[in-house]
PDB file of C-alpha atoms in Angstrom:
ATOM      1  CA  UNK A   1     -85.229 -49.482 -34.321  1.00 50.00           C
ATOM      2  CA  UNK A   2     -85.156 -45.807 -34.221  1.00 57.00           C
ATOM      3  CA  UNK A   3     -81.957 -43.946 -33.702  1.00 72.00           C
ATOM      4  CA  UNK A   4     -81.590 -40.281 -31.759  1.00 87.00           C
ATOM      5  CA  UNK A   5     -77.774 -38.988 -32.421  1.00 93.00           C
ATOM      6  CA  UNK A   6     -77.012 -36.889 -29.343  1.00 94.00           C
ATOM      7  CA  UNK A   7     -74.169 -34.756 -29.680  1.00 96.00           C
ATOM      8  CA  UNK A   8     -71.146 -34.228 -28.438  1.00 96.00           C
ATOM      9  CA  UNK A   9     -70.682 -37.425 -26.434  1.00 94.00           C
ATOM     10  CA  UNK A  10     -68.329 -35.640 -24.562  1.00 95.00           C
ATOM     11  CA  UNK A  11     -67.426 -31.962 -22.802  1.00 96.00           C
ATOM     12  CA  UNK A  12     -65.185 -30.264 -20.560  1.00 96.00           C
ATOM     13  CA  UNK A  13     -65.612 -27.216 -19.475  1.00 95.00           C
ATOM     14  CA  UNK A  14     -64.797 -24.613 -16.553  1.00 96.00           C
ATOM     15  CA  UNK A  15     -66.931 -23.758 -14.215  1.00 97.00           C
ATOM     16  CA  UNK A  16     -69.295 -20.732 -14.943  1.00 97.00           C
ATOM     17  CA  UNK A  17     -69.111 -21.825 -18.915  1.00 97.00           C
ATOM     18  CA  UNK A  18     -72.467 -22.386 -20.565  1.00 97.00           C
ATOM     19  CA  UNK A  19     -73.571 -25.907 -21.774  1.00 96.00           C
ATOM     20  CA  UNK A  20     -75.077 -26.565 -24.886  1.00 97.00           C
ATOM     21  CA  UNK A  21     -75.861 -30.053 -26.269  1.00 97.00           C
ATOM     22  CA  UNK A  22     -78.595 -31.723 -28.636  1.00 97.00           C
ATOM     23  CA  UNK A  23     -80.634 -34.450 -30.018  1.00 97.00           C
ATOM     24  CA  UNK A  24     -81.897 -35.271 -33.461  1.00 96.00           C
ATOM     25  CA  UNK A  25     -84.023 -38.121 -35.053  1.00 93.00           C
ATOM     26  CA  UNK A  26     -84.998 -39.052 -38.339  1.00 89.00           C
ATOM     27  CA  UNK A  27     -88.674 -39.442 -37.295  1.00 88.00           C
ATOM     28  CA  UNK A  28     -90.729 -37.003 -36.311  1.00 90.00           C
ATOM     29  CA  UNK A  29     -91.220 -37.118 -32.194  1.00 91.00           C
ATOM     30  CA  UNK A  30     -94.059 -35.644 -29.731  1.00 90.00           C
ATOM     31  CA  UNK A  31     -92.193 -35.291 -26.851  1.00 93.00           C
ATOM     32  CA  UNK A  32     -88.940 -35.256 -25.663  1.00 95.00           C
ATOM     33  CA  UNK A  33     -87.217 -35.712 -22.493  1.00 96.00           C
ATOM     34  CA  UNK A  34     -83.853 -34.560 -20.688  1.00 97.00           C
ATOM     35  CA  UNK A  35     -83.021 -36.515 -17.978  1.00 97.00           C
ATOM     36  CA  UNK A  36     -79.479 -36.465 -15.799  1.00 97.00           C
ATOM     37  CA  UNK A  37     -77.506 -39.446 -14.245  1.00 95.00           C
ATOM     38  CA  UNK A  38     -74.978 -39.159 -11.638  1.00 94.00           C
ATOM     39  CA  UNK A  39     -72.411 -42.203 -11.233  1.00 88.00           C
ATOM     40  CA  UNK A  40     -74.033 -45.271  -9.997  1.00 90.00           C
ATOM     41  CA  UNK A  41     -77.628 -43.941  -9.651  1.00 93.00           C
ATOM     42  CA  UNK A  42     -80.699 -43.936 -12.211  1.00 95.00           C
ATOM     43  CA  UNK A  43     -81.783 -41.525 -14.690  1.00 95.00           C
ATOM     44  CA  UNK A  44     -82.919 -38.097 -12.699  1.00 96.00           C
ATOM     45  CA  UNK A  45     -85.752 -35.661 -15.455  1.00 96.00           C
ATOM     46  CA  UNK A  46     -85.314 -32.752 -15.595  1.00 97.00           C
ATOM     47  CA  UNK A  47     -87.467 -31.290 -18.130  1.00 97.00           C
ATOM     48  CA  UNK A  48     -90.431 -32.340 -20.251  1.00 95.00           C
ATOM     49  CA  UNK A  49     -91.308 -31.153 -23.890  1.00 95.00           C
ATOM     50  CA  UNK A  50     -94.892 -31.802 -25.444  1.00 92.00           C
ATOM     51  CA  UNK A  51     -95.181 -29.340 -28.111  1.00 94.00           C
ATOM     52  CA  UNK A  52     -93.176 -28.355 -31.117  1.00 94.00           C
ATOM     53  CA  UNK A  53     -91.361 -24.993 -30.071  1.00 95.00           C
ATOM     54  CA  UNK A  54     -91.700 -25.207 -26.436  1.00 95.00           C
ATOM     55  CA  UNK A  55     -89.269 -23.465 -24.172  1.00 97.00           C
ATOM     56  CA  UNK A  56     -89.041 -24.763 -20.907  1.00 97.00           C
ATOM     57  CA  UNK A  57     -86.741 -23.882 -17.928  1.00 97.00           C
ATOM     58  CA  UNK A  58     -85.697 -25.332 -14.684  1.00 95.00           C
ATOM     59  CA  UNK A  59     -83.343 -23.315 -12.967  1.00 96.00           C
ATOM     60  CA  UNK A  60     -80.300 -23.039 -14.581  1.00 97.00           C
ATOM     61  CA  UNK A  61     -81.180 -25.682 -16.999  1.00 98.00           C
ATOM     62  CA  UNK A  62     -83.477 -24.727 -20.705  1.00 98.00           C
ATOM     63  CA  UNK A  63     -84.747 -26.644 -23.010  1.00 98.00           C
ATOM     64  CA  UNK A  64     -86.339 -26.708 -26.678  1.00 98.00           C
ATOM     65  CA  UNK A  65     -88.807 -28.631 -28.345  1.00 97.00           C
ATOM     66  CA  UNK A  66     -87.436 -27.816 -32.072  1.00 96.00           C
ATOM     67  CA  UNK A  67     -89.852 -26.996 -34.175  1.00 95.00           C
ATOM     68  CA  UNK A  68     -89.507 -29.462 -36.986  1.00 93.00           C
ATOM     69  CA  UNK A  69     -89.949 -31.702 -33.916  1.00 93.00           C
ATOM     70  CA  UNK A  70     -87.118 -33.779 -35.455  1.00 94.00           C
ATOM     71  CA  UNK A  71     -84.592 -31.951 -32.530  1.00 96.00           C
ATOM     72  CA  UNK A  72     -84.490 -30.913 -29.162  1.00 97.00           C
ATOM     73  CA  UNK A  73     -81.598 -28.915 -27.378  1.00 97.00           C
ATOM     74  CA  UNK A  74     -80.612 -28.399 -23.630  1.00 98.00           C
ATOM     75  CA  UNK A  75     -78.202 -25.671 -22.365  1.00 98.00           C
ATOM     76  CA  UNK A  76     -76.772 -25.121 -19.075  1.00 98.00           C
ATOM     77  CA  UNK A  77     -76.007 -21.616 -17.819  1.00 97.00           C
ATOM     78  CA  UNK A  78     -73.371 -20.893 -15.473  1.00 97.00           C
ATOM     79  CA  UNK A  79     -71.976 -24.729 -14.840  1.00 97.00           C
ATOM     80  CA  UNK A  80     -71.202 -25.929 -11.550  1.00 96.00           C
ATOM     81  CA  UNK A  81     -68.722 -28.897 -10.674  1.00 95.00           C
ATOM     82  CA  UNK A  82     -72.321 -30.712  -9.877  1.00 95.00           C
ATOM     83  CA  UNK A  83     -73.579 -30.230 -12.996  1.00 96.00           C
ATOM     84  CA  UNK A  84     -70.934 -33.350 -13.823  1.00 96.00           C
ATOM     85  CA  UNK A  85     -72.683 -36.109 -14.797  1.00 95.00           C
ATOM     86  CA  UNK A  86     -74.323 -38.046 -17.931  1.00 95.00           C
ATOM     87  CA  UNK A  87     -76.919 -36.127 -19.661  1.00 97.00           C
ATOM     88  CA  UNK A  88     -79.724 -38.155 -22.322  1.00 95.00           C
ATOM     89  CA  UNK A  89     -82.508 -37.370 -24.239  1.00 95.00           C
ATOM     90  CA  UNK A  90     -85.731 -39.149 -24.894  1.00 94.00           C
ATOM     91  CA  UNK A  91     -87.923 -38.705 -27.416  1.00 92.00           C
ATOM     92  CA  UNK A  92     -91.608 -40.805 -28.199  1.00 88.00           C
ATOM     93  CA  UNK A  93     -92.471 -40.973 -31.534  1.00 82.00           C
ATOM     94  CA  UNK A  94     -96.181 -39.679 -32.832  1.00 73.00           C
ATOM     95  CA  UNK A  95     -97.002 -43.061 -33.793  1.00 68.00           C
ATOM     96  CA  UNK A  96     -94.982 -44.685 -31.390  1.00 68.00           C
ATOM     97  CA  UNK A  97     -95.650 -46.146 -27.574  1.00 71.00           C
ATOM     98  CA  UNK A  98     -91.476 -46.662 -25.980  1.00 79.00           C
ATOM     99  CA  UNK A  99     -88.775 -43.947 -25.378  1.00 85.00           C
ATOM    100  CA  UNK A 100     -86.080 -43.795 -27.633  1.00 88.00           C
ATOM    101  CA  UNK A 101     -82.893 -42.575 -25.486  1.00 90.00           C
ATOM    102  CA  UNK A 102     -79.910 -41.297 -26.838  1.00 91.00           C
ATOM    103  CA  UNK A 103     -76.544 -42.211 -25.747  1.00 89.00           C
ATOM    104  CA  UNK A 104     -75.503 -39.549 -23.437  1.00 92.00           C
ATOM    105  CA  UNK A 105     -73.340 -36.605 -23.118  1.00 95.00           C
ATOM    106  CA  UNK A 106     -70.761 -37.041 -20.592  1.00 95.00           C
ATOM    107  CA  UNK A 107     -69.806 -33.761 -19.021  1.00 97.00           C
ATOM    108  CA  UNK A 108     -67.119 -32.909 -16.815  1.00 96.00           C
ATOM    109  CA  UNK A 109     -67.182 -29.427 -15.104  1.00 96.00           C
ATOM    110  CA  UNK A 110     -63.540 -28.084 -13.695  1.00 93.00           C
ATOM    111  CA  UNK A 111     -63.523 -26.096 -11.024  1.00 89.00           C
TER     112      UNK A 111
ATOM    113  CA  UNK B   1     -93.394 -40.902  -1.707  1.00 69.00           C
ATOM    114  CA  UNK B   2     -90.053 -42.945  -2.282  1.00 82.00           C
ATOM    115  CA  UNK B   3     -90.630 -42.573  -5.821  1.00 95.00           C
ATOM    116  CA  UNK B   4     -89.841 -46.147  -8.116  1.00 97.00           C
ATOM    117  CA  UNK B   5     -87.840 -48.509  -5.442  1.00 97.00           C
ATOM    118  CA  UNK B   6     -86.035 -51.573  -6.951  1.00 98.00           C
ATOM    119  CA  UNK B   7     -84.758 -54.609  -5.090  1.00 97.00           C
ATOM    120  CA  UNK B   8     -82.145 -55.724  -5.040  1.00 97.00           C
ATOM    121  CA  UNK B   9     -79.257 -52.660  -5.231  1.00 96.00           C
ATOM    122  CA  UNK B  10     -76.706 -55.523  -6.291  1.00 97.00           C
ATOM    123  CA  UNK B  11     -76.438 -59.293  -7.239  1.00 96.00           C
ATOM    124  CA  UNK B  12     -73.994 -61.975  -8.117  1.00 97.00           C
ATOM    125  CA  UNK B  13     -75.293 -64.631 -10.115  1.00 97.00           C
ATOM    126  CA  UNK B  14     -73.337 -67.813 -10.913  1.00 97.00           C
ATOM    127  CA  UNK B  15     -74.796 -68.778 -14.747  1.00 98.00           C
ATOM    128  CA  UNK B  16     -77.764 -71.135 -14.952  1.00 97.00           C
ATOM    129  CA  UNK B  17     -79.090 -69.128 -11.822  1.00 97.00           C
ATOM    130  CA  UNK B  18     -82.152 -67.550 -11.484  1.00 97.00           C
ATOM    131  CA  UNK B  19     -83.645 -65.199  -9.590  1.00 96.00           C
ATOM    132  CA  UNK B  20     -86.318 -62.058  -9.774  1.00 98.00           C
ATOM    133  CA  UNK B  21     -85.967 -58.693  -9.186  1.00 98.00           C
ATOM    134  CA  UNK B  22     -88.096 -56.729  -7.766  1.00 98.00           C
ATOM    135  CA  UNK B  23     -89.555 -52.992  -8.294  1.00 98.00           C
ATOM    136  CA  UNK B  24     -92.237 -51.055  -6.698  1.00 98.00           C
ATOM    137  CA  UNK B  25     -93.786 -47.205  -7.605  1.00 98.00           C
ATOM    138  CA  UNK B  26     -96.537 -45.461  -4.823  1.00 97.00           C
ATOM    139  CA  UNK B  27     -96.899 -42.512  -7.348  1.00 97.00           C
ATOM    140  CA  UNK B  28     -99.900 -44.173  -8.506  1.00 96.00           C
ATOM    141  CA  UNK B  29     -98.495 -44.684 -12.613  1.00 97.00           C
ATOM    142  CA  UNK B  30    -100.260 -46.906 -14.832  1.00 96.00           C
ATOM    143  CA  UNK B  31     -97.263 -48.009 -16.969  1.00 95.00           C
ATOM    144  CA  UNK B  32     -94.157 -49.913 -15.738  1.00 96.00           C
ATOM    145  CA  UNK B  33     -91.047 -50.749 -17.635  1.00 96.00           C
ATOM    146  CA  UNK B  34     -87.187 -52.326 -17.275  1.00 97.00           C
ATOM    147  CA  UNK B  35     -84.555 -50.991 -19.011  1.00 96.00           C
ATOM    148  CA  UNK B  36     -80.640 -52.484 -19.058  1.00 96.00           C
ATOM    149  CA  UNK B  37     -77.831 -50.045 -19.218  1.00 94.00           C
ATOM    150  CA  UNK B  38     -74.313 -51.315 -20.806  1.00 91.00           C
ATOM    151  CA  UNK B  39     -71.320 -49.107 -21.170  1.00 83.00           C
ATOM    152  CA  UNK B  40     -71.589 -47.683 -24.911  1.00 73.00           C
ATOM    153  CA  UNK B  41     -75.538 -48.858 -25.762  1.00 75.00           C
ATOM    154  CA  UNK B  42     -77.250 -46.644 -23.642  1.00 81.00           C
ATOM    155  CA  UNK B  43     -80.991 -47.552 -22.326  1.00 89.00           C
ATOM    156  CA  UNK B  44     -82.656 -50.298 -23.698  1.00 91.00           C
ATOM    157  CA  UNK B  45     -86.061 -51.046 -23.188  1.00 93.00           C
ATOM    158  CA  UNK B  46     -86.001 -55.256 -21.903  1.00 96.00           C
ATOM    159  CA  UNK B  47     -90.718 -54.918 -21.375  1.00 96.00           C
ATOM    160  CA  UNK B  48     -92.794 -52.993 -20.248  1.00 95.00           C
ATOM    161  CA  UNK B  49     -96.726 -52.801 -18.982  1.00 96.00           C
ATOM    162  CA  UNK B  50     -98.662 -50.084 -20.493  1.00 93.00           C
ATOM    163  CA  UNK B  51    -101.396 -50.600 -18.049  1.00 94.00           C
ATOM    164  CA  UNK B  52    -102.096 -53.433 -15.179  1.00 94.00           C
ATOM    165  CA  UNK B  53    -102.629 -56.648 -16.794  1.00 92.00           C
ATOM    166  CA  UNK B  54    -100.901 -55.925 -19.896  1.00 95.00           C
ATOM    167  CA  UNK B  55     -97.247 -56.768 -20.647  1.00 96.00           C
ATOM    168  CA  UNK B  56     -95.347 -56.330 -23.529  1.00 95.00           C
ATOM    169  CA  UNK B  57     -91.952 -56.867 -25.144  1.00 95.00           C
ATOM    170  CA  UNK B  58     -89.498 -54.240 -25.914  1.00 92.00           C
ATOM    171  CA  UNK B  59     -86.017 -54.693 -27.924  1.00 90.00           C
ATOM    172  CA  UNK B  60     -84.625 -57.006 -26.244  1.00 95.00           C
ATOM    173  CA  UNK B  61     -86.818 -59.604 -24.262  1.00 97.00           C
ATOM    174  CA  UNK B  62     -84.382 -62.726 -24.866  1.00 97.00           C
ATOM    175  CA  UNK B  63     -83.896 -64.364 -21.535  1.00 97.00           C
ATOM    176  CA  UNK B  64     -86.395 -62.551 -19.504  1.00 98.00           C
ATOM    177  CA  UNK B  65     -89.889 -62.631 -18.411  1.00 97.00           C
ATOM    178  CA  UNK B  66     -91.889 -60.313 -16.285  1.00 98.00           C
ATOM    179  CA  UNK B  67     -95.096 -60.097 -13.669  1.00 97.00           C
ATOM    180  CA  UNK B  68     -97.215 -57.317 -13.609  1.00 96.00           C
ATOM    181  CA  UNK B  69     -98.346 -58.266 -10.379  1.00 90.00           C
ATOM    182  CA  UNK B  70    -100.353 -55.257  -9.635  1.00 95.00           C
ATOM    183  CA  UNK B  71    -100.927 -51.225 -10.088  1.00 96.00           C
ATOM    184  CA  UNK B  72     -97.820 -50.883  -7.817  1.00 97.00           C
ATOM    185  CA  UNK B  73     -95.863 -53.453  -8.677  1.00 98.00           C
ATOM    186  CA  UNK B  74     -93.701 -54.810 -12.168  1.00 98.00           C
ATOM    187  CA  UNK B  75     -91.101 -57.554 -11.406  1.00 98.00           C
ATOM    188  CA  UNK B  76     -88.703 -59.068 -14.259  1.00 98.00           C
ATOM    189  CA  UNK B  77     -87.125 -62.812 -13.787  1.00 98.00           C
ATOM    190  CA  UNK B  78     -83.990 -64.448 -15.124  1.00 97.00           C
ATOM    191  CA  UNK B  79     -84.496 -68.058 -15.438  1.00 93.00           C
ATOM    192  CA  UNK B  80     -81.528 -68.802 -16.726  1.00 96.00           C
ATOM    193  CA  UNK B  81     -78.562 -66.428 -15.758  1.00 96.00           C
ATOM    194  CA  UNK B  82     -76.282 -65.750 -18.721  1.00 97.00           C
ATOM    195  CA  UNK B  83     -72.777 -63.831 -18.596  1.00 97.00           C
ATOM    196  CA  UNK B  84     -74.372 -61.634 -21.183  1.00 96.00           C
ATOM    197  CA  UNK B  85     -77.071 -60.409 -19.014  1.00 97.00           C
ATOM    198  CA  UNK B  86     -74.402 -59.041 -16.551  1.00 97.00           C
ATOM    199  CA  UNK B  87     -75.776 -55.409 -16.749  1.00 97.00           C
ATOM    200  CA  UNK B  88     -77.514 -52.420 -14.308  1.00 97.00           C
ATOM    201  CA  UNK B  89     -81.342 -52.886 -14.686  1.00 98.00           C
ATOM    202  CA  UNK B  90     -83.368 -50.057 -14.883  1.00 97.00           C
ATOM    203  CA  UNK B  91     -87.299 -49.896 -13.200  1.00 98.00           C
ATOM    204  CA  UNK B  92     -89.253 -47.035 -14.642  1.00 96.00           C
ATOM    205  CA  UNK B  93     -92.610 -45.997 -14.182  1.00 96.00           C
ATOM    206  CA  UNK B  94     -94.828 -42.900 -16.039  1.00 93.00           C
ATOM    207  CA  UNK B  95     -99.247 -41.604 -15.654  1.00 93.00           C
ATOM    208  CA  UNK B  96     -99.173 -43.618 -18.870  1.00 87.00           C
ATOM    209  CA  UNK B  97     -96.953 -45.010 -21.864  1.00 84.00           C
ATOM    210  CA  UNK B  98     -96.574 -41.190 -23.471  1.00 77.00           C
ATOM    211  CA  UNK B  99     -95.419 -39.222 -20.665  1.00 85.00           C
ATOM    212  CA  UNK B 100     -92.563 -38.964 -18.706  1.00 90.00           C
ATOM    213  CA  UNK B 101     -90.921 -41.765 -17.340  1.00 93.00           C
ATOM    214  CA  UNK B 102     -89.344 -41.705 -13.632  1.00 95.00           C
ATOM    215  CA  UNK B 103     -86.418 -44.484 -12.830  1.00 96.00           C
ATOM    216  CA  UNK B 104     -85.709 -46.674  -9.978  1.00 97.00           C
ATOM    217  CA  UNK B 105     -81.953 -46.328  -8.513  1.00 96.00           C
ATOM    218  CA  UNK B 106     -81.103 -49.735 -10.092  1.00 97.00           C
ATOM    219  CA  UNK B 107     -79.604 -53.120  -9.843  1.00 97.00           C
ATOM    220  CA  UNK B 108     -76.509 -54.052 -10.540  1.00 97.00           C
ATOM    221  CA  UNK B 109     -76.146 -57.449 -11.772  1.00 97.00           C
ATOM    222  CA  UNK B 110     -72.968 -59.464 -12.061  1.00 97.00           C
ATOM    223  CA  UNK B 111     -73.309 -63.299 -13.686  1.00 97.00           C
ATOM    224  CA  UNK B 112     -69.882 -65.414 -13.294  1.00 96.00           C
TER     225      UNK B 112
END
């Protein structure tokens, strides 16, 4: 089935450092989807994508529908230790009907 | 609105077992689907139901069956309990099979 490579699969960082981490597919997607999960609970979204460029914020969190809408990116500004937790994107492809998830970024935060 | 509510939270299951577990959205969605989550494979889509009265099979079906038993409610049975399906299953719901998808707080299944 299709594949989205999410890197890094891992990150630690101090608090107040900025985030960034991205997805990529072979296929061409028409949305994409960040969501966050905390230990032991289910996937949280945080932020929706529909179009090819699209910026979209929510709080601290952005987001980017990359153009060649083969990639999306989501950075975190000013980290917080609860920012820790797994991070995964989602993407549905144009001719497609099921998520594809990515694998996750795990990131730790250090106060 | 609770959101996507699944039922159990945990399970132990000797194998040969069965049992069903439950999940429930009030957010009005008209697609339903059940994911499992092992360490190091991510989410994997197990069915889903684009729509009440439909179900369909996702990438890997083997060993389970599900009941779209109405708008609010998608249910997916183990008839058989295997050690293999000891996982943490996943209940998700979205307006329809394109949009965003909203998750259940999982069960965690254990089969001895």
């Amino acid at each position: 089935g299709q594949q989205l490579n999410q890197s890094p699969q891992s990150m630690f960082i101090q608090e107040g450092e900025d985030v960034s981490m991205n997805c990529t597919s072979s296929s061409i997607f028409n949305t994409w989807l960040w969501y966050k999960q905390d230990p032991g609970e289910g996937p949280v979204l945080l932020i929706a994508l529909y179009k090819a460029g699209e910026l979209t914020s929510n709080g601290r969190l952005t987001a980017q529908f990359g153009i060649t809408r083969k990639d999306s990116f989501l950075n975190i500004s000013a980290s917080i230790p609860s920012d820790v937790g797994i991070y995964f994107c989602a993407g549905l492809e144009t001719s497609g009907s099921r998520l594809t998830f990515g694998e996750g970024t795990q990131l730790t935060v250090n106060p | 609105n609770a959101g996507v509510t699944q039922t159990p939270k945990f399970q132990v299951l000797k194998t040969g077992q069965s049992m069903t577990l439950q999940c429930a959205q009030d957010m009005n969605h008209n697609s339903m689907y059940w994911y499992r989550q092992d360490p190091g494979m991510g989410l994997r889509l197990i069915y889903y139901s684009a729509s009440e009265g439909t179900t369909d099979k996702g990438e890997v079906p083997n060993g389970y069956n599900v009941s779209r038993l109405n708008k609010r409610e998608f249910s997916l049975r183990l008839e058989s309990a295997a050690p293999s399906q000891t996982s943490v299953y996943f209940c998700a719901s979205s307006p329809r099979v394109s949009r965003e998808q909203y998750f259940g707080p999982g069960t965690r299944l254990t089969v001895t």
